[in-house]
XYZ file of C-alpha atoms in Angstrom:
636
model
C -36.132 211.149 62.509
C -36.968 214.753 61.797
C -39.262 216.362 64.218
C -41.850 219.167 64.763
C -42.492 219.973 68.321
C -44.108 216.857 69.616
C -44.487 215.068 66.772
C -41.992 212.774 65.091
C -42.122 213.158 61.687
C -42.803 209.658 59.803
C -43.305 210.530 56.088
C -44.664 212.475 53.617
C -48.004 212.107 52.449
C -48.537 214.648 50.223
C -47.833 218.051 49.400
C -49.898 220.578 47.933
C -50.270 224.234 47.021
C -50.429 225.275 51.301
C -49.867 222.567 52.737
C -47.829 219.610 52.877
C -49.562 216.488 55.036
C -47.120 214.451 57.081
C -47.416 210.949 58.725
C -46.416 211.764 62.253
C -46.195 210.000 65.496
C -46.576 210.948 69.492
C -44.635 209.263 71.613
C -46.040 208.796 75.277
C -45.327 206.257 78.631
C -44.457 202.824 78.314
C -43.556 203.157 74.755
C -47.361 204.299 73.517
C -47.534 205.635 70.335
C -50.138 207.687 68.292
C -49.966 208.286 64.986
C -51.880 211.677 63.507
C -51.947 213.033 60.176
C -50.328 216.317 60.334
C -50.786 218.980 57.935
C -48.127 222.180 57.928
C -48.841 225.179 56.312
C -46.607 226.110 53.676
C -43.915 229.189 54.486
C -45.543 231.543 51.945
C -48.763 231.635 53.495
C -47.359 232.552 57.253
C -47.148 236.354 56.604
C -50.475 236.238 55.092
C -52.174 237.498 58.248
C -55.618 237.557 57.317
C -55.626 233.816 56.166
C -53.356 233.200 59.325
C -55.965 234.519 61.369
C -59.269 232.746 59.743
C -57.420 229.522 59.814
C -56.816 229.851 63.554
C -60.354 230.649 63.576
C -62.303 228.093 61.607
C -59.965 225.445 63.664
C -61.533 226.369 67.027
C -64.400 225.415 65.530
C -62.876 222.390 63.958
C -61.993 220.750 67.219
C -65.286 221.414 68.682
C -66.629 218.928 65.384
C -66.280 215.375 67.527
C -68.947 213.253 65.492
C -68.100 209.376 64.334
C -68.336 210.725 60.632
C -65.778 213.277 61.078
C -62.377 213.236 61.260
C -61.384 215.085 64.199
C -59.074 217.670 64.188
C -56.787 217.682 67.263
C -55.699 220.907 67.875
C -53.614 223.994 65.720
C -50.194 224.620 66.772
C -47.272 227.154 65.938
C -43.526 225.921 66.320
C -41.221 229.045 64.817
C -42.265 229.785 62.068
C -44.649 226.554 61.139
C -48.412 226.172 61.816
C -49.315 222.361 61.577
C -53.095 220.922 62.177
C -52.858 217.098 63.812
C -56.012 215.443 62.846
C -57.729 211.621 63.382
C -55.142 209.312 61.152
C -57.752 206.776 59.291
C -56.854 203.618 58.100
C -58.195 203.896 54.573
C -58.948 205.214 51.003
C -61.207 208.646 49.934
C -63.819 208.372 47.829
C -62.239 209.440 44.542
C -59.807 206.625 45.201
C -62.909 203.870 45.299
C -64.360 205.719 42.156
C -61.437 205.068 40.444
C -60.727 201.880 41.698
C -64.461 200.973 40.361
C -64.192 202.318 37.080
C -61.318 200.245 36.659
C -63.145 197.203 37.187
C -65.798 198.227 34.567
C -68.474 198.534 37.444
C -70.248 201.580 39.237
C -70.880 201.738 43.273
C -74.242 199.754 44.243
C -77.153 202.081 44.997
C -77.150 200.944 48.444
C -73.430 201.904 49.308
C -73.678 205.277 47.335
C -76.898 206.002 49.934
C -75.071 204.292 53.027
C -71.703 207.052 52.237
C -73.849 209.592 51.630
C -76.222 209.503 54.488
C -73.166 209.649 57.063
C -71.880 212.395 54.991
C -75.000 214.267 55.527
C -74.690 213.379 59.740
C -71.551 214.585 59.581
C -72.520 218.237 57.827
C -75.737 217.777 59.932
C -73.239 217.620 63.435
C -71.372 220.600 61.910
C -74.351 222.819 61.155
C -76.061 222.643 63.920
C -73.513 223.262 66.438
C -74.263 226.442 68.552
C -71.667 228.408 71.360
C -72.638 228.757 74.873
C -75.502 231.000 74.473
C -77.115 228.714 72.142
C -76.349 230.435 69.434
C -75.098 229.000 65.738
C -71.696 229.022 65.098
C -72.663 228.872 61.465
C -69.691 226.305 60.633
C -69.527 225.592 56.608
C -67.167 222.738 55.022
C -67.087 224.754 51.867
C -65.190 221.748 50.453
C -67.491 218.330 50.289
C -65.893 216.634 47.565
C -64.816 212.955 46.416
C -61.455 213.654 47.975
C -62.414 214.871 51.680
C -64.647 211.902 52.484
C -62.539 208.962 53.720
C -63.744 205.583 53.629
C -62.128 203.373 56.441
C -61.472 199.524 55.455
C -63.963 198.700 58.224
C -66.096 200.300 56.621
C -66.763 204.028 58.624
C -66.958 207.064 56.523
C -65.290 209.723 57.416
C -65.632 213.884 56.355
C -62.400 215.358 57.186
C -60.800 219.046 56.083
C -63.258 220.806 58.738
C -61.056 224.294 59.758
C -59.087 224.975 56.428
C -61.437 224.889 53.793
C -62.745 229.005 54.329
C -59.788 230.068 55.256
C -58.132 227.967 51.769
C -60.817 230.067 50.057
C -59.812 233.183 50.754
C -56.556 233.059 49.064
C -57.764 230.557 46.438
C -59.363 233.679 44.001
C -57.833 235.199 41.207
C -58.274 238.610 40.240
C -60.845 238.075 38.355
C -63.069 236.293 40.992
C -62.791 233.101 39.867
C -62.224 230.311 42.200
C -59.494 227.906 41.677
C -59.226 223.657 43.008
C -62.542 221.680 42.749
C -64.776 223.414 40.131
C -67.145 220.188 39.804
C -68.083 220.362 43.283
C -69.376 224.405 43.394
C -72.822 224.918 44.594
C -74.150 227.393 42.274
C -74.262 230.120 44.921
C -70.189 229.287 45.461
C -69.723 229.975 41.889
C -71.357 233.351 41.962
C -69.390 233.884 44.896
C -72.240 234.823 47.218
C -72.228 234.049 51.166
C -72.919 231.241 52.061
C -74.648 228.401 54.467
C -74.911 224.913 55.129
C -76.826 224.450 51.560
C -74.402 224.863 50.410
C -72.712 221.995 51.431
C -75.990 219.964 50.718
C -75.504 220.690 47.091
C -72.317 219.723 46.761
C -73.185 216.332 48.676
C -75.439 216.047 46.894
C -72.502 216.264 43.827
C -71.284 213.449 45.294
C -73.896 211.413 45.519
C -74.631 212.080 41.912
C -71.238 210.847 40.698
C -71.303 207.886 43.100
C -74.940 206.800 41.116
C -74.113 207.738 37.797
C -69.771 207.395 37.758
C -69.062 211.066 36.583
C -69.748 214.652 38.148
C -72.818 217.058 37.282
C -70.876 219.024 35.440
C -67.510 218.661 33.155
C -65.809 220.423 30.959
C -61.785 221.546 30.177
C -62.838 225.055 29.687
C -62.955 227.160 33.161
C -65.390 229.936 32.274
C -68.195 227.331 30.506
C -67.730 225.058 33.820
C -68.465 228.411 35.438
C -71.411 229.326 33.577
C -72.927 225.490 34.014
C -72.473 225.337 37.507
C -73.650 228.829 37.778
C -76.629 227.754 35.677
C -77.810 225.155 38.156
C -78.891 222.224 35.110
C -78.643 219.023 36.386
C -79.206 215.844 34.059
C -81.319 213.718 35.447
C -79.366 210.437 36.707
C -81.586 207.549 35.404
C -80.601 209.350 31.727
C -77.140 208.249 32.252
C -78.122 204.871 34.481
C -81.391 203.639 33.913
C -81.645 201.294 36.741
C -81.396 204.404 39.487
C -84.230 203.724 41.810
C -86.735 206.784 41.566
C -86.674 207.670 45.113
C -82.861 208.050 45.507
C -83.369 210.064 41.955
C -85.627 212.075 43.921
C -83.086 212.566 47.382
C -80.670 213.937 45.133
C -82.274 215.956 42.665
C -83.396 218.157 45.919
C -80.146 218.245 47.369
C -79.280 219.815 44.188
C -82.061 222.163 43.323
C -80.478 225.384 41.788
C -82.109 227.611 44.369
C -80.985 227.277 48.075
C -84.250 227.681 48.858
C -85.834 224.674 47.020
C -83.381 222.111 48.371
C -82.883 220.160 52.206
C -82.940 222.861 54.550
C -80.841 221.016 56.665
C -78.404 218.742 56.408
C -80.174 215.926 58.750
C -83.550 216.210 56.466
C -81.209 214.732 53.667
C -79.464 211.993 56.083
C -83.446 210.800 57.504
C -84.530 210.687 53.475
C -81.296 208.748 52.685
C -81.786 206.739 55.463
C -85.317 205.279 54.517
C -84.187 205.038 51.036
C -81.774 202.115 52.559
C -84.242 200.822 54.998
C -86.679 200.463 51.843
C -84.063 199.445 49.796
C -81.466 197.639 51.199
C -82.741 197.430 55.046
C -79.603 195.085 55.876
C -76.959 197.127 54.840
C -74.119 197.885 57.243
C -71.055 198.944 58.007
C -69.327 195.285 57.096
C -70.699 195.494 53.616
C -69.304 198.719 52.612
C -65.926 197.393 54.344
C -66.310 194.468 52.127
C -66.343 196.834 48.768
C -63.662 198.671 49.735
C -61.389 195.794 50.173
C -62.691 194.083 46.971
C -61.632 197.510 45.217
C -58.513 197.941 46.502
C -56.025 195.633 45.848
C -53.045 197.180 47.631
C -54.972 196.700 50.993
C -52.396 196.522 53.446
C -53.759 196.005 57.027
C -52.909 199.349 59.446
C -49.827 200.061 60.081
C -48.668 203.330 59.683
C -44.818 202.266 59.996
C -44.910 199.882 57.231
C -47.259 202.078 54.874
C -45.057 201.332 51.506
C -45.402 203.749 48.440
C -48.654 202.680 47.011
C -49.660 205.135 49.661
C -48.795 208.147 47.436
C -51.748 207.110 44.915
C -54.044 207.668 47.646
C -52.808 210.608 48.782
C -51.124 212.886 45.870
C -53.401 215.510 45.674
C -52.429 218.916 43.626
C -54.418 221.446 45.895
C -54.846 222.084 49.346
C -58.551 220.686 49.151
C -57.910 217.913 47.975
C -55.594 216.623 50.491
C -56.828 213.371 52.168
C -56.154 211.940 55.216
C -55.854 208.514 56.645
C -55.403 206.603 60.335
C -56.242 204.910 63.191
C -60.128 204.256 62.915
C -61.046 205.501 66.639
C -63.595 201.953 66.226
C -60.984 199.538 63.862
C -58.546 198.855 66.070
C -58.321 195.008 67.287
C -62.294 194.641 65.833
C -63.343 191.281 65.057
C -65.845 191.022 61.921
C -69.094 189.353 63.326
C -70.563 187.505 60.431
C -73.226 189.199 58.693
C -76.144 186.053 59.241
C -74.910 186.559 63.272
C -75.077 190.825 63.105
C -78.815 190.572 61.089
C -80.324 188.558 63.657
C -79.360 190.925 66.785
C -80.574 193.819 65.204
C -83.368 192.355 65.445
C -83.366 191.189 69.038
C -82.125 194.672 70.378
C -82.313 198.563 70.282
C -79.768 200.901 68.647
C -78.575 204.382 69.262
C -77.015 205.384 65.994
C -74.014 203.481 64.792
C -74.278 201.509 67.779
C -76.719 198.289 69.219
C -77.571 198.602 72.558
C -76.951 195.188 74.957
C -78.104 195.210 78.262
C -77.751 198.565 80.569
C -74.444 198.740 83.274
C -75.740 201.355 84.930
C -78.461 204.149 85.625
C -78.603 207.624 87.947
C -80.275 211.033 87.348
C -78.238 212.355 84.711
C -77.049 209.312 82.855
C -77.331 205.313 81.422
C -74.712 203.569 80.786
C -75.313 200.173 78.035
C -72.596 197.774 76.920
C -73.178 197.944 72.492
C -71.381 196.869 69.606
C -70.310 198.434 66.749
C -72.208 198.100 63.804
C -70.489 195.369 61.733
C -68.063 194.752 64.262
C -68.094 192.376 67.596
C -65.987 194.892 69.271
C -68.055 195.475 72.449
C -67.630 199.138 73.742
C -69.339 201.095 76.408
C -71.991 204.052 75.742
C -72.723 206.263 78.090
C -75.863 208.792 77.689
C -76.584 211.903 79.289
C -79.874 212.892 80.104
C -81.417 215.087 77.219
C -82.466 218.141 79.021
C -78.502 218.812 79.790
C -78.580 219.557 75.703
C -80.453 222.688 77.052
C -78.065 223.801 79.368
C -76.242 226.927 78.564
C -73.107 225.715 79.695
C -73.170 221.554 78.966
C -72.805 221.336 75.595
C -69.730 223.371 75.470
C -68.056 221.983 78.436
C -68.551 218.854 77.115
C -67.097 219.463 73.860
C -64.416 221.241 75.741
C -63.323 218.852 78.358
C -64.575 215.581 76.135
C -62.251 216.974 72.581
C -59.126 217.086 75.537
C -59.525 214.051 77.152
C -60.109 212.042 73.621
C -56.329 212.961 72.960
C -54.921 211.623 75.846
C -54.213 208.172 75.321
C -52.445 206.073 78.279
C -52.352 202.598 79.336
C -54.094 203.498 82.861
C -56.928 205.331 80.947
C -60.287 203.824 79.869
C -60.360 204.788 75.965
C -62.524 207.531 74.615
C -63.647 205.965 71.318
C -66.058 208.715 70.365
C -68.577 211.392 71.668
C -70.768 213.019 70.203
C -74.807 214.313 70.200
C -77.413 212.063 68.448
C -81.074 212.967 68.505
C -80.233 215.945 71.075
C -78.282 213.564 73.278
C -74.677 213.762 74.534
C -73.074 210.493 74.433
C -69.554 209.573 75.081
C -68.104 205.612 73.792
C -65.274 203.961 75.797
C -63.850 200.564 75.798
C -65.668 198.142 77.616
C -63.560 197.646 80.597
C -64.531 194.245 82.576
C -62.483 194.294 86.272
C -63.241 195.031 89.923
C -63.884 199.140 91.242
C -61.643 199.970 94.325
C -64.911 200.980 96.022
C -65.619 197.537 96.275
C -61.912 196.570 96.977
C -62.226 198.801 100.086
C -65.684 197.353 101.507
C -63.917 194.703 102.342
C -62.056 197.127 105.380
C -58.665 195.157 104.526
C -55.614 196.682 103.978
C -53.658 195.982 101.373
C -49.928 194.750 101.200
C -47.832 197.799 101.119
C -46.300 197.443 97.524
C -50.091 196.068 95.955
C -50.953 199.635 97.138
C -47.953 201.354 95.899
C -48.409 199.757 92.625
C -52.056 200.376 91.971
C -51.560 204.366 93.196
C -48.309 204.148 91.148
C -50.524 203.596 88.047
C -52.944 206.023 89.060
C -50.380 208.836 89.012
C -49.039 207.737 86.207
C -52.151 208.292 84.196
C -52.657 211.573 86.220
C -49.309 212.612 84.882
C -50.069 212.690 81.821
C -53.918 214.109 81.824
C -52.032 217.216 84.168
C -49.415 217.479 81.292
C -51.778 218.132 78.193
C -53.711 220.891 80.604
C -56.271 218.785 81.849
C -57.942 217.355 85.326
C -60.073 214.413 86.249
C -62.123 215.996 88.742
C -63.852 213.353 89.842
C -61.355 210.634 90.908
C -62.824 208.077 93.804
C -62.545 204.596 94.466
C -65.713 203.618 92.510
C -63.986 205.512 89.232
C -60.481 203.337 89.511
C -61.099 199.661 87.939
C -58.789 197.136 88.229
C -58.572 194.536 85.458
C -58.373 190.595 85.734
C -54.433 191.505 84.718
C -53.787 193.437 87.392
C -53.972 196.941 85.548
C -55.968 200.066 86.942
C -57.744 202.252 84.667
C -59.664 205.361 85.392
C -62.884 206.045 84.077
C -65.387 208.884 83.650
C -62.262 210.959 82.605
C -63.812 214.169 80.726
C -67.112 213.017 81.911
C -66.581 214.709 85.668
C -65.436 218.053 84.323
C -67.968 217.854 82.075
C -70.610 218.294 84.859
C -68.617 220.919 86.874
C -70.875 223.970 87.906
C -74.146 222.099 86.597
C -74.833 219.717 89.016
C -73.362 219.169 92.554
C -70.808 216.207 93.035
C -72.250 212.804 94.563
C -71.609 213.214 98.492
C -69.569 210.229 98.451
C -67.019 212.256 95.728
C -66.730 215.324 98.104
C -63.820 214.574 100.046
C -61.749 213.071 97.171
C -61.843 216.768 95.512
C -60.422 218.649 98.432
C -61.291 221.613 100.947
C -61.061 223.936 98.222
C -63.914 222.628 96.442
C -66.270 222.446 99.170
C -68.160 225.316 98.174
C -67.976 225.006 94.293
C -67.100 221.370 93.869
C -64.888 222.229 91.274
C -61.188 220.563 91.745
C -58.076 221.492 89.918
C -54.952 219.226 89.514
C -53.821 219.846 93.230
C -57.231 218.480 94.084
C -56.565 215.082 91.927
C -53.471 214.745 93.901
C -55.664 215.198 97.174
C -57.901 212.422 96.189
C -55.047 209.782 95.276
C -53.481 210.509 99.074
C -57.262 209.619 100.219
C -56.823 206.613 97.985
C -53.393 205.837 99.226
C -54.527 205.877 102.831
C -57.372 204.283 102.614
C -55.656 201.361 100.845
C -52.435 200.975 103.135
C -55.179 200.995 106.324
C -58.292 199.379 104.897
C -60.514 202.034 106.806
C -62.344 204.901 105.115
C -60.995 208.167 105.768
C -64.247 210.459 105.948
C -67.781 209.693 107.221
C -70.198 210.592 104.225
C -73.318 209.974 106.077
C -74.112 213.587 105.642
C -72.858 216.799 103.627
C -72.435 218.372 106.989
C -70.453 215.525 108.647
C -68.492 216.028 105.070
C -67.974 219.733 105.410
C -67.118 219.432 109.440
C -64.220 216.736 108.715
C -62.926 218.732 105.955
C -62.252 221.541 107.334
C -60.457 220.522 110.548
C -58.711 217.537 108.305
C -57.099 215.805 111.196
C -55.439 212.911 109.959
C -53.955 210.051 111.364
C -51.046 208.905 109.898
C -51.618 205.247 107.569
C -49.260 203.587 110.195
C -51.695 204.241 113.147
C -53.580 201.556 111.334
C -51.226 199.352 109.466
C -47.257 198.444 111.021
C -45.968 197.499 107.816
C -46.315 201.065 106.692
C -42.635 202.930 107.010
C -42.426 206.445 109.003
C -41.402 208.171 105.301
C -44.473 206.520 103.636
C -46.172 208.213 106.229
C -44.772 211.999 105.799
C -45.720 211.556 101.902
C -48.801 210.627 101.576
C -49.755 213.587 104.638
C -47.847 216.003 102.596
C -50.303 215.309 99.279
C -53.047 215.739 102.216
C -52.062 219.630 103.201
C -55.224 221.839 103.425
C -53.205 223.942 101.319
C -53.272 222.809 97.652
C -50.060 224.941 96.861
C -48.436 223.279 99.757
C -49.383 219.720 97.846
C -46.781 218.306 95.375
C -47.837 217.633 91.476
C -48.807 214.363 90.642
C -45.389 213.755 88.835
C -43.586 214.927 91.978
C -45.913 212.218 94.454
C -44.973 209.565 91.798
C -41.466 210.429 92.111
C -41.929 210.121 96.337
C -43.119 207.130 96.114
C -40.715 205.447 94.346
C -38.422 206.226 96.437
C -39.727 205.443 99.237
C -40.727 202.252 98.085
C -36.716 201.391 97.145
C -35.574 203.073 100.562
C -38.053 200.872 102.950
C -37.592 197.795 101.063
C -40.725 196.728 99.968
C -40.594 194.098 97.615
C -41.064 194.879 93.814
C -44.783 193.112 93.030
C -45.869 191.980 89.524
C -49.204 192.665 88.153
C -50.333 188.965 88.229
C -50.029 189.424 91.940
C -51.736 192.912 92.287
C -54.727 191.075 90.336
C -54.722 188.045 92.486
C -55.197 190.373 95.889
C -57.552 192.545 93.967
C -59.960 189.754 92.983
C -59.422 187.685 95.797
């Protein structure tokens, strides 16, 4: 199988004037795969270095775009002489697909799923619009491209806006001489066609395009001759929708007659005016409809539904896909919320709703957990029964000048990492000024209670569980990253006998801002008494406290107070594990008080400690243990 740096190379998707999308697949431990759509810009563009260079920086934007209605773009890499983009892989069709597949059938999109596609639309450009660097300041990120083609619709029914990062930089090779621009005429905002700057009304107009032809089945403006499509567009007349459908309720006549108001002045102002007014259209309208009902159109319209999975993804694919510009190249993947969902019928869904609060796409169940700085709730997924885990930062971090970065930074790494020993990031995001970050819903036993119990464990339960550990810690080191934050009460262990780490991303996300809990101290390391901060050396540090603390059932460190903390720290005398535990061989000992050196460069990597132990565990003899019996001690 053909390859580009990481990525295996599945098939083709489509190819277009600069770019050609691929279906492509990372390999990780244990057999995992992920499968990405990746896009690779076309040879003739590479020397182009002004496009070279916009694209590389309209995609540091893109990545910072992590939003449930947006596709998220992974990251922008070279290899040679080839610049690819991996983005989210969604399981489903775009828009102009369903348009099509509706006109076929003789029928137009119900009112209430052209509002429900549009509304997330407008959270999505609302996400994008509003996002600001560290100094608070607007990034001023434009799509440039909201069209028919760049808005996904999953068969579960999430809809997705994908394309963020190429669409400006597209632009500025897609002109001809003569200052006309080439691709998706029908969905200029006039100010686009007059090439003038632009701003996120623009983008508002041309959702609000799409909402037009979603009501009335056809685009504002048609026509086969260039220059009159031009001077229409430019022109800003806009038939009026119940003209071409007479049953168009007047109030969603009125939503998207502003969004498409000729001046920029006269329309939303902002993206999430037009996703509140589209909202109470549906609550008015059609206050039941969710996410299960569009899923239920989109499978009625599209007959070659295959259910996901990418390797058997036959050729009907290549309707979907073919595109003929660079804009108009669609994506399609792994749903970060379809995977292994179970449909919750729609009588069941309607009558929680009312029973319990929600936080945008999500209904909030009871609360897990509660401190200064966050809550934690077990939800569901609207129109699934797929029970996750939400997590909410306090709002006032939203004014911090560092948070929101550093948790776009250290949340957008730790959302690619995917690993059996890892808690999955679903999705984070901001709603209503809040961070939030959506994992699975993990239901198992923290080592922090494991260890109350002062009882050490068998020598190869302990090797096993900190084999998984560093495992996991392997591969977070490997893409760049660090946990930062790894203790007992952060390591769960599942009723099958696997440990997964939580609050990865989460930790980091809170360096500098607010000191670590007491208890989390010693697990970071001497070097980060002062700061707090740890680097990978200091993960390794708190697995060897994890180690030892398992093998002799005893707590290393007295937290009763920062200065006790501080004291121990710095003198670090350590006993070796066997001073507490026989069964625990003289070269177990020497490795787990190497990963303990003061000195982090004195420390081996994670991979190297995983290595150690291995070995040590096939040179002392201690008898191979199965995860049924890890569980069983665990639980006991």
């Amino acid at each position: 199988m053909e390859r580009l740096g990481p990525f295996e190379l599945v098939r083709g998707i489509a190819i277009g004037g600069m770019a050609e999308v691929h279906l492509a697949k990372v390999t990780g431990y244990g057999g995992f795969e992920k499968y990405v759509a990746l896009k690779t810009i076309h040879p003739n563009y590479v020397e182009d270095d002004d496009f070279i260079s916009m694209l590389i920086d309209e995609a540091k934007l893109a990545v910072q775009l992590v939003h449930p209605n947006i596709a998220q773009t992974f990251d922008l890499g070279r290899v040679g002489d080839t610049y690819y983009m991996s983005m989210e892989y969604i399981d489903g069709i775009d828009l102009a697909a369903l348009l099509r597949a509706a006109e076929r059938q003789n029928m137009r999109l119900p009112f209430e799923a052209a509002a429900y596609i549009s509304r997330d639309v407008a959270a999505a450009l609302d996400h994008a619009h509003s996002r600001c660097d560290p100094r608070g300041r607007p990034l001023g990120i434009v799509h440039r491209d909201v069209s028919p083609t760049n808005v996904m619709v999953s068969y579960e029914g999430l809809v997705k806006l994908v394309d963020f990062g190429i669409a400006k930089a597209a632009s500025s090779v897609q002109r001809t001489n003569a200052g006309i621009i080439k691709g998706k005429l029908s969905y200029l905002s006039p100010e686009q066609a007059l090439t003038q700057p632009l701003d996120g009304r623009s983008d508002i107009y041309a959702a609000g395009i799409v909402l037009y032809e979603m009501i009335t089945g056809r685009p504002v403006h048609e026509h086969e001759d260039i220059e009159e499509l031009i001077h229409l567009t430019r022109a800003g007349w806009v038939q009026p929708p119940h003209e071409l459908r007479p049953d168009v309720p007047e109030e969603l006549e009125r939503i998207v007659l502003r969004a498409l108001a000729p001046s920029p002045d006269d329309r939303y102002q902002q993206a999430g005016d037009l996703m509140i007014d589209l909202q109470r259209f549906l609550g008015q309208y059609a206050r039941r409809y969710v996410a299960a009902d569009l899923a239920a159109l989109v499978n009625d319209l599209s007959s070659h539904r295959k259910k996901a999975d990418p390797r058997e993804l036959d050729a009907q694919i290549s309707e979907i896909f073919e595109r003929i510009d660079i804009g108009d190249i669609a994506h399609g993947g792994d749903s970060m919320f379809d995977e292994n969902s179970i449909v919750m019928p729609k009588a069941e869904l309607e009558e929680e709703l009312e029973e319990v609060p929600r936080f945008g796409a999500y209904t909030l169940h009871e609360q897990l957990f509660e401190s200064r700085l966050l809550t934690t709730h077990r939800v569901t997924v609207d129109g699934s029964g797929r029970e996750l885990e939400l997590k909410r930062f306090v709002s006032e971090l939203a004014h911090h000048p560092e948070f929101p970065s550093q948790f776009n930074e250290e949340l957008t790494r730790a959302t690619r990492i995917h690993h059996p020993n890892l808690v999955e990031i679903v999705a984070t995001g901001v709603h209503e000024r809040v961070h939030y970050v959506v994992t699975e819903l993990i239901r198992g036993l923290d080592l922090r209670r494991v260890l109350a119990r002062q009882q050490p464990a068998p020598i190869a339960i302990a090797l096993s569980l900190v084999g998984q550990l560093l495992d996991a810690l392997v591969e977070i080191h490997h893409d760049g990253g660090v946990h930062g934050g790894l203790t007992p009460a952060n390591l769960l262990v599942t009723p099958g006998g696997i440990l997964k780490i939580v609050e990865h991303g989460t930790a980091r996300a809170l360096r500098g801002i607010v000191p670590p809990p007491l208890r989390t101290v010693p697990y970071l390391g001497p070097e980060a008494i002062d700061d707090g901060v740890a680097d990978a050396r200091g993960d390794v540090f708190g697995v060897a406290i994890i180690a030892w603390e398992l093998i002799t059932g005893r707590s290393l460190f007295d937290t009763s107070s920062r200065h006790t903390v501080v004291e121990q720290l710095r003198i670090l005398d350590i006993a070796p594990p066997s001073t507490y535990n026989e069964s625990c061989d003289p070269i177990l000992d020497r490795v787990i008080l190497a990963a303990l050196s003061r000195f982090p460069n004195t420390r081996p990597s994670a991979a190297a400690l995983r290595a150690e132990l291995a070995e040590v565990a096939q040179m002392a003899g201690y008898d191979e243990i199965t995860l049924g019996e890890v569980a069983a001690w665990v639980h006991a």
